[in-house]
Short mmCIF file of C-alpha atoms and ligand atoms in Angstrom, two decimals:
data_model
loop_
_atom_site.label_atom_id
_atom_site.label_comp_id
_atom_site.label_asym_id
_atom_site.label_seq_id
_atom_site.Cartn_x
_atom_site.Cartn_y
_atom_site.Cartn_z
CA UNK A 1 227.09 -40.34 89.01
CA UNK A 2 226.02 -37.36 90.69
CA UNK A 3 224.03 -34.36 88.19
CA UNK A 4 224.07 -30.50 89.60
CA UNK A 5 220.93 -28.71 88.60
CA UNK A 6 217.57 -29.95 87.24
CA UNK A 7 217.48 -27.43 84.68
CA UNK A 8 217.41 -28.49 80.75
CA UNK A 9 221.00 -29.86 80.94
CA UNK A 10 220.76 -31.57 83.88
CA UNK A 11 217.58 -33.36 83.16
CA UNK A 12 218.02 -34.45 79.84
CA UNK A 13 221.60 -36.01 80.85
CA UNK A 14 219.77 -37.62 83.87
CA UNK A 15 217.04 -38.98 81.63
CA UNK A 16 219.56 -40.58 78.86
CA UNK A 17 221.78 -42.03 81.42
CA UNK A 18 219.16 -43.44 83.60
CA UNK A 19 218.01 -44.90 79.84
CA UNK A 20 221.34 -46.63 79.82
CA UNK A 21 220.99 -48.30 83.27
CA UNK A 22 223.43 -46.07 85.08
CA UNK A 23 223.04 -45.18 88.25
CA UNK A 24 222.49 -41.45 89.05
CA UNK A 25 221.55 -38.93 91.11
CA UNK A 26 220.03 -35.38 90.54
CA UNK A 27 220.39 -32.69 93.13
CA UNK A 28 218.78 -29.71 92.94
CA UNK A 29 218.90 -26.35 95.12
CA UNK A 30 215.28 -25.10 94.33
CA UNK A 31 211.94 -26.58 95.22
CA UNK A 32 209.71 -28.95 92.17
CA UNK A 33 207.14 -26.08 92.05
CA UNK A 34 209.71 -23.49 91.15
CA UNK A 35 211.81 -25.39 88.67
CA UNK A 36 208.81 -26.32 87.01
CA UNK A 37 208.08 -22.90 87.04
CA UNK A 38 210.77 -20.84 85.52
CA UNK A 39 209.95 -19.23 82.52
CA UNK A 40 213.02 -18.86 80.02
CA UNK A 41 213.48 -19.88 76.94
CA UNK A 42 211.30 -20.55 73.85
CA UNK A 43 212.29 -21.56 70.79
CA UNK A 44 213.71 -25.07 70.29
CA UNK A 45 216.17 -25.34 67.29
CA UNK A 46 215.74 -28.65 64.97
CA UNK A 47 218.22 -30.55 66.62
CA UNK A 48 217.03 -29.75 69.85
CA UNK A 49 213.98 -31.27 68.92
CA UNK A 50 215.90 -34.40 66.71
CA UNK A 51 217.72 -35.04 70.13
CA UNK A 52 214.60 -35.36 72.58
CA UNK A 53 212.90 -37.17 70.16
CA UNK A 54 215.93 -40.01 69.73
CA UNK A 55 215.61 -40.53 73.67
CA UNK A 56 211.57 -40.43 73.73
CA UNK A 57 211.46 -36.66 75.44
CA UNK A 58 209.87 -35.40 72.91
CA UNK A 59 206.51 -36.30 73.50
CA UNK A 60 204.90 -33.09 75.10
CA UNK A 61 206.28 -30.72 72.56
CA UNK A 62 205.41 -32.70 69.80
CA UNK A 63 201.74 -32.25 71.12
CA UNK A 64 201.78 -28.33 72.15
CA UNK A 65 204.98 -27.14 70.57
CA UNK A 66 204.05 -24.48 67.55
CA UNK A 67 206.25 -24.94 64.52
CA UNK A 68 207.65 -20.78 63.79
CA UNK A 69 209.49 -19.92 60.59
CA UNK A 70 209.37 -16.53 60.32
CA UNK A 71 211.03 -13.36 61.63
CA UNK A 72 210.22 -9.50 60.96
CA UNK A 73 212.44 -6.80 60.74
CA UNK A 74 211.05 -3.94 61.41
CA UNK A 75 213.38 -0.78 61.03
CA UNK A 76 213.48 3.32 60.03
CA UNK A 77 213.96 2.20 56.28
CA UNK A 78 210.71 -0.26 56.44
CA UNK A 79 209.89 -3.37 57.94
CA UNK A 80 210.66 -6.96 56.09
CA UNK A 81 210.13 -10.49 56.69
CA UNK A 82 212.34 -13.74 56.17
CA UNK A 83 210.47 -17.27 56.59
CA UNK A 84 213.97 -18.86 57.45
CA UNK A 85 212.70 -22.59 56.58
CA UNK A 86 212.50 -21.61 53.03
CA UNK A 87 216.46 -20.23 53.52
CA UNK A 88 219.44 -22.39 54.85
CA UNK A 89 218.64 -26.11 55.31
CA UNK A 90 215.05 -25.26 55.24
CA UNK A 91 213.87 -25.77 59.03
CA UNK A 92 211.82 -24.16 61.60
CA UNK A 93 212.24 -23.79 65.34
CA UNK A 94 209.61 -25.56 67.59
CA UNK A 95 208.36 -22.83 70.19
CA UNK A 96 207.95 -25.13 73.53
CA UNK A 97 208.14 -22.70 76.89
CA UNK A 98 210.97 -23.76 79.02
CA UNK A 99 209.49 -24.63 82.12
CA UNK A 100 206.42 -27.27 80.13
CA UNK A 101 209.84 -29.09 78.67
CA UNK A 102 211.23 -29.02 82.04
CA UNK A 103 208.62 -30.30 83.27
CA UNK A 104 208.10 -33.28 80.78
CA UNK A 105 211.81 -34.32 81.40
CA UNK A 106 211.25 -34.44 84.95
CA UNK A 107 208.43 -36.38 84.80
CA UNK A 108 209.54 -38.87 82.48
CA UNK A 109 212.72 -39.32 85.13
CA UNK A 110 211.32 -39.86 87.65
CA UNK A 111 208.63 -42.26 85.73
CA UNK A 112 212.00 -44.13 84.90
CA UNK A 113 212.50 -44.31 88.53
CA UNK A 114 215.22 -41.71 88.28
CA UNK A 115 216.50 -40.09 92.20
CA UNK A 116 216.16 -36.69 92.12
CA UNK A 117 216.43 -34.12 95.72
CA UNK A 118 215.47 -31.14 95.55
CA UNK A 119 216.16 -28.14 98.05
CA UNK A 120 219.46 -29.87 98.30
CA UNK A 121 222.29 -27.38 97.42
CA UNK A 122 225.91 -28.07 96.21
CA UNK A 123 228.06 -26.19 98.15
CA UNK A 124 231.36 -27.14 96.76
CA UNK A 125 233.16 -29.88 93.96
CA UNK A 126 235.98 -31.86 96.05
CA UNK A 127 238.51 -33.88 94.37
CA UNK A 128 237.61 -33.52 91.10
CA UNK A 129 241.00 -34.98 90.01
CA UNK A 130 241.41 -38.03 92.32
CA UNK A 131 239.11 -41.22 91.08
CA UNK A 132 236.16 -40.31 93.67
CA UNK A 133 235.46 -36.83 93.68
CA UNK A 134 232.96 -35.34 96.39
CA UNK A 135 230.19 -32.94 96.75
CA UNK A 136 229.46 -31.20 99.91
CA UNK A 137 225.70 -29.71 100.05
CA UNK A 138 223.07 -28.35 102.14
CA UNK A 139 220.15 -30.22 102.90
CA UNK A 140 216.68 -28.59 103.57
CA UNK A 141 217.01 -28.26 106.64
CA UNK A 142 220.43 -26.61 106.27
CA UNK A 143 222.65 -29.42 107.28
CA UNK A 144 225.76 -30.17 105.42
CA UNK A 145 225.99 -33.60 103.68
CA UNK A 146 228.26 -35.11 101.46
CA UNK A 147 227.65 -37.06 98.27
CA UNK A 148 230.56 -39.57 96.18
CA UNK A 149 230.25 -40.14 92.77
CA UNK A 150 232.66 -41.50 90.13
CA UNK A 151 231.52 -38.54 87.63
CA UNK A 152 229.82 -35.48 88.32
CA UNK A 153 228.08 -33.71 86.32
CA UNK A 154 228.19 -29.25 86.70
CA UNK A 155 224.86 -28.61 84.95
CA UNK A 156 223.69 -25.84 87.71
CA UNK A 157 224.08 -22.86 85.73
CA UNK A 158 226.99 -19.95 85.89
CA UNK A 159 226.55 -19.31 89.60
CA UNK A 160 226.52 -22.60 90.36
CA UNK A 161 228.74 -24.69 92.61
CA UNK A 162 230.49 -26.37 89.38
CA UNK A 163 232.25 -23.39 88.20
CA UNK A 164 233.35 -22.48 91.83
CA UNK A 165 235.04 -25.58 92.14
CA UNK A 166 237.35 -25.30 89.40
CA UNK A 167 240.59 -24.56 91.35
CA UNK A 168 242.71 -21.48 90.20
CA UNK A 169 245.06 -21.94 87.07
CA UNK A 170 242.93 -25.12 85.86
CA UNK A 171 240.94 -22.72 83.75
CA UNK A 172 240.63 -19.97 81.38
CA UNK A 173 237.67 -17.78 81.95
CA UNK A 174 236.39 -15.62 79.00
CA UNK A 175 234.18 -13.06 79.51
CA UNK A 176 232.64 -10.25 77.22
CA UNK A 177 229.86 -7.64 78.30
CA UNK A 178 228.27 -6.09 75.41
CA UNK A 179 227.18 -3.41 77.01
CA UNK A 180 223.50 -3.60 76.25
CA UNK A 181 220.87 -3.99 78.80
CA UNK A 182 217.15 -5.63 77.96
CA UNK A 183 214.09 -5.39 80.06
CA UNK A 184 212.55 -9.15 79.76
CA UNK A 185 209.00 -9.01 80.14
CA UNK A 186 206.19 -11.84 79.98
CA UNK A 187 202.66 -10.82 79.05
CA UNK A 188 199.49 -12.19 79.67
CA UNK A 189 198.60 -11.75 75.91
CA UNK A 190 198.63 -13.52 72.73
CA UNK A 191 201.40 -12.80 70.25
CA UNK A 192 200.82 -9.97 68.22
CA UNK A 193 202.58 -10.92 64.82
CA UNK A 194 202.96 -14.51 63.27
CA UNK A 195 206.39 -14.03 63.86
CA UNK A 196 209.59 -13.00 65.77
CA UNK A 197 209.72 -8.94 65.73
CA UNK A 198 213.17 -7.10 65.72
CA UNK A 199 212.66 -3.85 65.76
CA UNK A 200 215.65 -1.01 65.57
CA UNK A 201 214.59 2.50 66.85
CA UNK A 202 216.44 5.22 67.74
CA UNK A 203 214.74 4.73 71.32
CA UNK A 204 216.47 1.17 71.40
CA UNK A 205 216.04 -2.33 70.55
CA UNK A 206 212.72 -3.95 71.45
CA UNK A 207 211.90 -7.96 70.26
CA UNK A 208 208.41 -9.79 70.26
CA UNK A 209 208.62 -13.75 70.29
CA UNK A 210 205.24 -15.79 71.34
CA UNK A 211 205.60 -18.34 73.15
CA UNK A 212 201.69 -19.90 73.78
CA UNK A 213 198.89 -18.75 72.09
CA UNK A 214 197.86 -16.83 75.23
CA UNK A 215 201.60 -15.94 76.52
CA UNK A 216 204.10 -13.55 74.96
CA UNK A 217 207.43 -12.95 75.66
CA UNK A 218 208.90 -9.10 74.94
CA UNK A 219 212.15 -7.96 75.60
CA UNK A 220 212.98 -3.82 75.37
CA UNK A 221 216.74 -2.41 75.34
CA UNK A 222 216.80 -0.80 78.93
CA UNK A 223 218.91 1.80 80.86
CA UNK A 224 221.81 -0.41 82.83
CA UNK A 225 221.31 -0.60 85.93
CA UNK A 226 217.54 0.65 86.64
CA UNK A 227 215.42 -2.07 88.57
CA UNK A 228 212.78 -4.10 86.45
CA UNK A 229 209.49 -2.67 88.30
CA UNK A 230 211.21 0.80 87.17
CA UNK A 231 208.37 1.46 84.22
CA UNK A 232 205.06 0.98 84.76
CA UNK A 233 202.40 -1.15 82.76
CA UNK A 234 201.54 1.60 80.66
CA UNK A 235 204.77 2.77 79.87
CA UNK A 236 206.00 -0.62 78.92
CA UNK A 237 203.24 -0.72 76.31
CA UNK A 238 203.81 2.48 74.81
CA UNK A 239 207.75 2.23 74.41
CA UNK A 240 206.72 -1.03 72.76
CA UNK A 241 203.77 0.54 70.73
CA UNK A 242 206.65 3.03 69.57
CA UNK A 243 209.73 1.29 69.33
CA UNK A 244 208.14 -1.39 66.84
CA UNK A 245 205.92 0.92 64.93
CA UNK A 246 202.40 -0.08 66.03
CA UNK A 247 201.01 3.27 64.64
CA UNK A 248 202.26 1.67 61.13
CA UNK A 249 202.61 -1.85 61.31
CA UNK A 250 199.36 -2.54 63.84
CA UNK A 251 198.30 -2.63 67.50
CA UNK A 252 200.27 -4.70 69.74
CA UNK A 253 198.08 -7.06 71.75
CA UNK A 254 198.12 -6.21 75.52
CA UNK A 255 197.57 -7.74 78.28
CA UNK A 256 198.91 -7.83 82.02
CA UNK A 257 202.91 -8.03 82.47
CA UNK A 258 203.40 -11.30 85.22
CA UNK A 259 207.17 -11.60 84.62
CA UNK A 260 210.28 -9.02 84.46
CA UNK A 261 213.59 -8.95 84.44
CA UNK A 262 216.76 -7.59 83.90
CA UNK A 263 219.10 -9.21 81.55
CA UNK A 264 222.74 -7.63 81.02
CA UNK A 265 223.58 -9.21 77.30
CA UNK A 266 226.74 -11.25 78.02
CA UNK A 267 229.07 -14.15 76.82
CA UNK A 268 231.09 -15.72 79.42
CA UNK A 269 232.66 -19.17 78.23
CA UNK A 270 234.82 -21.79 80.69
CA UNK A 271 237.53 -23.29 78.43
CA UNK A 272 238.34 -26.33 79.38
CA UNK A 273 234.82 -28.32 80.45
CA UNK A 274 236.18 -30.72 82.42
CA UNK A 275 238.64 -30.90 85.23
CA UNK A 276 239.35 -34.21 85.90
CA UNK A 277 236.18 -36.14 86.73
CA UNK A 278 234.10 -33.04 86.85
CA UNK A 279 232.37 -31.82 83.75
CA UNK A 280 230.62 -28.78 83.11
CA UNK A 281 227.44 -28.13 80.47
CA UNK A 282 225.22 -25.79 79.41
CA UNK A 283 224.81 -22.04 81.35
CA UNK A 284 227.69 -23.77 83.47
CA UNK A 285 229.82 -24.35 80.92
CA UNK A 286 229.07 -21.21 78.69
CA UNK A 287 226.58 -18.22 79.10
CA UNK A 288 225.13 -16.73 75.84
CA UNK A 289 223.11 -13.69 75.09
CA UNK A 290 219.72 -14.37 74.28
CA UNK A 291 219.77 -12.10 71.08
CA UNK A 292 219.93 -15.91 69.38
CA UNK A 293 217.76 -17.78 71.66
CA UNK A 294 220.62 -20.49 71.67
CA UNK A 295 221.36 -21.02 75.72
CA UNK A 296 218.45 -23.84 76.15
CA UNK A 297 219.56 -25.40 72.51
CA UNK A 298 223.20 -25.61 73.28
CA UNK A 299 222.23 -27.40 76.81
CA UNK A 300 220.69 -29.86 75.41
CA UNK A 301 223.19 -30.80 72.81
CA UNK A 302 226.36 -30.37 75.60
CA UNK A 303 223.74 -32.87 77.77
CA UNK A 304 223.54 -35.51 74.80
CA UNK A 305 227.11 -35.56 74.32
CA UNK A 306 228.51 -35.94 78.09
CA UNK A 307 225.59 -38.61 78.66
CA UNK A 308 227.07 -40.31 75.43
CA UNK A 309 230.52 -39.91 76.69
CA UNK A 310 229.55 -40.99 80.26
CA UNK A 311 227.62 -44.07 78.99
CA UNK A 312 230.07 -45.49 76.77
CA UNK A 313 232.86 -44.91 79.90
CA UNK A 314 231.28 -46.41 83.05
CA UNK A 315 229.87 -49.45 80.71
CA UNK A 316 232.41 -50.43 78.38
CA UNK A 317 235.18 -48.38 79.79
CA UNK A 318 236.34 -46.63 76.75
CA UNK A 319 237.08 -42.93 77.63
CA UNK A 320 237.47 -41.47 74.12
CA UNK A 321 233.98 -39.34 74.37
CA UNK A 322 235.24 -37.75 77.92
CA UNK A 323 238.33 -36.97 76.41
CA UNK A 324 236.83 -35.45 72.97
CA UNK A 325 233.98 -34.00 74.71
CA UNK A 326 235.13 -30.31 76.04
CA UNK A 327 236.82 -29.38 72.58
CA UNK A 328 233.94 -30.79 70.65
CA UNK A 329 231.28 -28.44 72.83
CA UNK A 330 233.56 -25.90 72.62
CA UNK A 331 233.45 -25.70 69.09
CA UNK A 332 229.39 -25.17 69.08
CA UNK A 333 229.57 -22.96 71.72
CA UNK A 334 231.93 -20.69 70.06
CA UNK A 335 229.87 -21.01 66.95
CA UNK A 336 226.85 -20.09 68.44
CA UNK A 337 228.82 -17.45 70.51
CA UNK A 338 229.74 -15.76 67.36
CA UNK A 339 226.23 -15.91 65.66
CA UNK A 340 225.47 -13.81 68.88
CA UNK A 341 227.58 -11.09 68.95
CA UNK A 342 226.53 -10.75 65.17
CA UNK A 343 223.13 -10.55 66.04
CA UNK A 344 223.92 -8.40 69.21
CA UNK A 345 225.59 -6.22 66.18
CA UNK A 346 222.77 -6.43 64.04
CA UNK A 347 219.87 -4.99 66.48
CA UNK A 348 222.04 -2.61 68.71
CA UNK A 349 223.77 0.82 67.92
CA UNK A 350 224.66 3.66 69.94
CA UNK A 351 222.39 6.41 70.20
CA UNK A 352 225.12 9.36 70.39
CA UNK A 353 226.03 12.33 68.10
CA UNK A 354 230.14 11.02 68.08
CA UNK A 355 231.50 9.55 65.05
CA UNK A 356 231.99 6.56 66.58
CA UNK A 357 228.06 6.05 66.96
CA UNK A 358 227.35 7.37 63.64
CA UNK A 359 229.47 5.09 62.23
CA UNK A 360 227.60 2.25 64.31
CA UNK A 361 224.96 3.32 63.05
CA UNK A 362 225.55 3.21 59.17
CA UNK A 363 227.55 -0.38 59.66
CA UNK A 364 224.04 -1.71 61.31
CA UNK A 365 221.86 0.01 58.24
CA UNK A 366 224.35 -1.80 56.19
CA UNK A 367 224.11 -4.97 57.44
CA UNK A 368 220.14 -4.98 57.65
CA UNK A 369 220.29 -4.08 53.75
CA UNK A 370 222.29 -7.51 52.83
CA UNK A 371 219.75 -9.04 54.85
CA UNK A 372 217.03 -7.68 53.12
CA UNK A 373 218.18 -7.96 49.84
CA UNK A 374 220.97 -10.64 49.18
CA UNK A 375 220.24 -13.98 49.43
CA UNK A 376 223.68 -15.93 50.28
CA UNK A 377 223.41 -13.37 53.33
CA UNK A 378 219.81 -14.74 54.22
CA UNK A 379 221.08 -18.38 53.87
CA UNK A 380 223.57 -17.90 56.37
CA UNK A 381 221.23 -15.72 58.37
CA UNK A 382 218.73 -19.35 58.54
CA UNK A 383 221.43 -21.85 59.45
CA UNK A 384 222.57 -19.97 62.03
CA UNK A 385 219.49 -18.77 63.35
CA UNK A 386 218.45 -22.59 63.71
CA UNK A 387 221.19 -24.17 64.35
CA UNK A 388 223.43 -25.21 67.06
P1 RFL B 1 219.39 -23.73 84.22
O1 RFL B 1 218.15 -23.82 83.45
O2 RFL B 1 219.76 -22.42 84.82
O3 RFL B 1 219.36 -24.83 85.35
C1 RFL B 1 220.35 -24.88 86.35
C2 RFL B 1 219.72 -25.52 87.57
O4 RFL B 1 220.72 -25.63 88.58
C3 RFL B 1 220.16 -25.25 89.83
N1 RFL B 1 221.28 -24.84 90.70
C4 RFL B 1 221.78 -25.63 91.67
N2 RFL B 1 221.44 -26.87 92.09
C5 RFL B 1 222.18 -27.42 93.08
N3 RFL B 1 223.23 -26.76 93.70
C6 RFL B 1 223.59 -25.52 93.30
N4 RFL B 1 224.63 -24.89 93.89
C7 RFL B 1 222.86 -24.90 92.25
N5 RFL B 1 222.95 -23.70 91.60
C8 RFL B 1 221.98 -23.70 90.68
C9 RFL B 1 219.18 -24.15 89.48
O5 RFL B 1 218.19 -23.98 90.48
C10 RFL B 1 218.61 -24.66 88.16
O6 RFL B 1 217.47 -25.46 88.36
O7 RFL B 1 220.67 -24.16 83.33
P2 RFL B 1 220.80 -25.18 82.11
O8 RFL B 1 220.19 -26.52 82.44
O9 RFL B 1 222.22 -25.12 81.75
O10 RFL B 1 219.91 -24.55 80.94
C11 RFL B 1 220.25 -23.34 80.35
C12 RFL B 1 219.00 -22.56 79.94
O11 RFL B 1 218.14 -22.45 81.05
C13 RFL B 1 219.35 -21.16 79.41
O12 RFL B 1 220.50 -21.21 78.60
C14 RFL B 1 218.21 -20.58 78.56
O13 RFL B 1 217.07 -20.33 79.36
C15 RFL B 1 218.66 -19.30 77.85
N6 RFL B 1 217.54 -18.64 77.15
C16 RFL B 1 217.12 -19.09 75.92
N7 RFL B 1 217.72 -20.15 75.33
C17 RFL B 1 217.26 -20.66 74.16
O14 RFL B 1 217.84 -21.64 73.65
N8 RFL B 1 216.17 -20.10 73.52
C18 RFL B 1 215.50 -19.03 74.04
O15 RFL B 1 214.51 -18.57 73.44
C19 RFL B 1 215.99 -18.46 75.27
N9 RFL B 1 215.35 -17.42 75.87
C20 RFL B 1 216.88 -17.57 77.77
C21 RFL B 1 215.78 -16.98 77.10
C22 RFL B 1 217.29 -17.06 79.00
C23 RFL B 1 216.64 -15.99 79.58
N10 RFL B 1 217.12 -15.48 80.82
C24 RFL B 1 217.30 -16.37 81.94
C25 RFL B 1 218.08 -14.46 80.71
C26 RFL B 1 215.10 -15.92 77.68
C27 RFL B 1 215.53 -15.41 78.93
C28 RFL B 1 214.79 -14.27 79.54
#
């Protein structure tokens, strides 16, 4: 078995399968230091958490993770708060940085004895439909080599070699760009609310989510197309300062920005996830918007699955789970895809003078009034929000 990418998906399908006693393989383009490195997402949804803790991964977040229940709307009509695990079924997220639970999967692989390489990158899926499919790579040293596998596994993001591989016609490749552009920023300060901040201005979006006690994350609706070093320090803070009503609401925290970057809000979504003996999961098999914070969630449930499906085919031969398992992703995915574009809808209006933006504008008032006020609108709001 043969696993693209050491990111969440990759690592947590290494980790269960290597549980099972199968035989894999993990190859990675980057180096240890940077995968263990890369700082992405946050916010762990319950059965995120439910699944790492069924295959003993949870460990490290169980010990540093913060439990967070709250969001805070803040808006021209007033600012409001929902604490989401009294709404819905009633749970929180667990915020866990990215790159610590990368880190704890990879070290509990390779504790298992798991193979991992890294600097080795795929070049190209061969085969995928004959019984041994292939993968060339590049080693360090930028020789080709050439690894056979029964299964393999596409968990190496959207612009990995997975996708690339799927030959012409075998495929249907959706793709939406929402036309909204966010400046992601980390800063070398604690969070400034106990909770997540949307705020609406007419200046644009801007967001607040912690992520340590000394870390937080803040994202700011940017111009398409400028480069991230565009604004300086300064400016950053004072768009946020004004966009989520600091002057009102209280001083943001600041503290030096380490991290930026430029993230055009998109879904893109392979349909089927397998070709052949090939099968893709999470960013490879479906790109999501982080208005949600699902990408890192539905990774880890996609991972769970194909392991499941892998295990229960290479050891007692029944392929049911392989079969099932691209329509049964498919159907989170889309789910969470949706919950997206809602909230997408939900934080984002044009700024114009047209109708058209005026009428954007009132829709999005709207909608932030049911969430305020009605109830059944903030139960569906929670599920969503914490599901997968
Ligand atoms: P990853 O984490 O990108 O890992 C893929 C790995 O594959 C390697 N790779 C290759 N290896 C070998 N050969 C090749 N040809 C290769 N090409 C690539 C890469 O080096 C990498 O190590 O994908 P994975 O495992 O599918 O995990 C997906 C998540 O990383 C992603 O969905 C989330 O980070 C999205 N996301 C969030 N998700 C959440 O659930 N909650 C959040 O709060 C959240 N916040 C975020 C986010 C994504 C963000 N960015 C990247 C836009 C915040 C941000 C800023």
């Amino acid at each position: 078995m043969v696993i693209l990418g050491a990111g969440p998906a990759g690592l947590v399908l290494a980790n269960i399968l290597r549980a099972r006693g199968i035989d894999c393989v993990v190859l990675e383009r980057a180096g240890r230091t940077h995968v263990e490195n890369r700082a992405r997402a946050g916010f762990l949804a319950p059965h995120t958490v439910r699944v790492l803790d069924r295959h003993g991964l949870a460990d490290g977040l169980s010990l540093r993770g913060l439990t967070h229940c709250t969001c805070e709307f803040r808006t021209d009509g007033g600012r409001f708060r929902l604490d989401y695990s009294r709404l819905g079924q009633g749970e929180p997220h667990t915020v866990y940085p990215q790159q610590n639970l990368v880190t704890d999967l990879l070290a509990a692989y390779l504790h298992a004895g798991g193979r991992i390489h890294f600097g080795v990158e795929a070049v190209a899926v061969h085969d995928a439909d004959g019984v041994r499919p292939a993968v060339s790579v590049r080693t360090p040293d930028g020789r080709p080599g050439r690894w056979r596998a029964r299964y393999v596994a596409g968990c190496d993001g959207r612009h990995g070699a997975a996708r690339r591989s799927l030959p012409p016609g075998t495929a249907r490749h959706h793709h939406r760009d929402h036309g909204v552009t966010w400046l992601g920023l980390l800063a070398e300060a604690p969070p400034s609310l106990d909770a997540v901040g949307y705020a609406t201005h007419a200046r644009g979006f801007a967001g607040h989510m912690a992520r340590t006690s000394t870390v937080t994350r803040y994202y700011l609706q940017y111009e398409r197309g400028a480069a991230p070093d565009a604004w300086s320090q300064e400016r950053i803070w004072d768009e946020l300062d004004l966009r989520m009503r600091a002057a009102e609401y209280g001083p943001l925290r600041r503290g030096p920005v380490v991290d930026r970057s430029v993230i055009d809000l998109e879904s893109d979504v392979i349909e089927p996830l397998r070709h052949g003996a090939l099968f893709l999961a999470g960013d490879a098999a479906s790109l999501i918007s982080p208005s949600a914070a699902k990408g890192a969630n539905l990774a880890v449930l996609e991972a769970e699955l194909l392991a499941r499906a892998l295990g229960d085919a290479l050891v007692t031969g029944d392929v049911a789970g392989l079969d099932g398992y691209s329509a049964r992703c498919l159907e989170h995915i889309w789910r969470a895809q949706e919950f997206s574009y809602w909230m997408i809808a939900l934080l984002h209006a044009p700024s114009g003078a047209d109708d058209e933006a005026r009428f954007q504008r009132r829709l999005r008032h709207s909608r932030m009034a049911s969430l305020r006020t009605t109830r059944s609108f903030q139960d569906w709001f929670a599920e969503h929000y914490v599901g997968v």
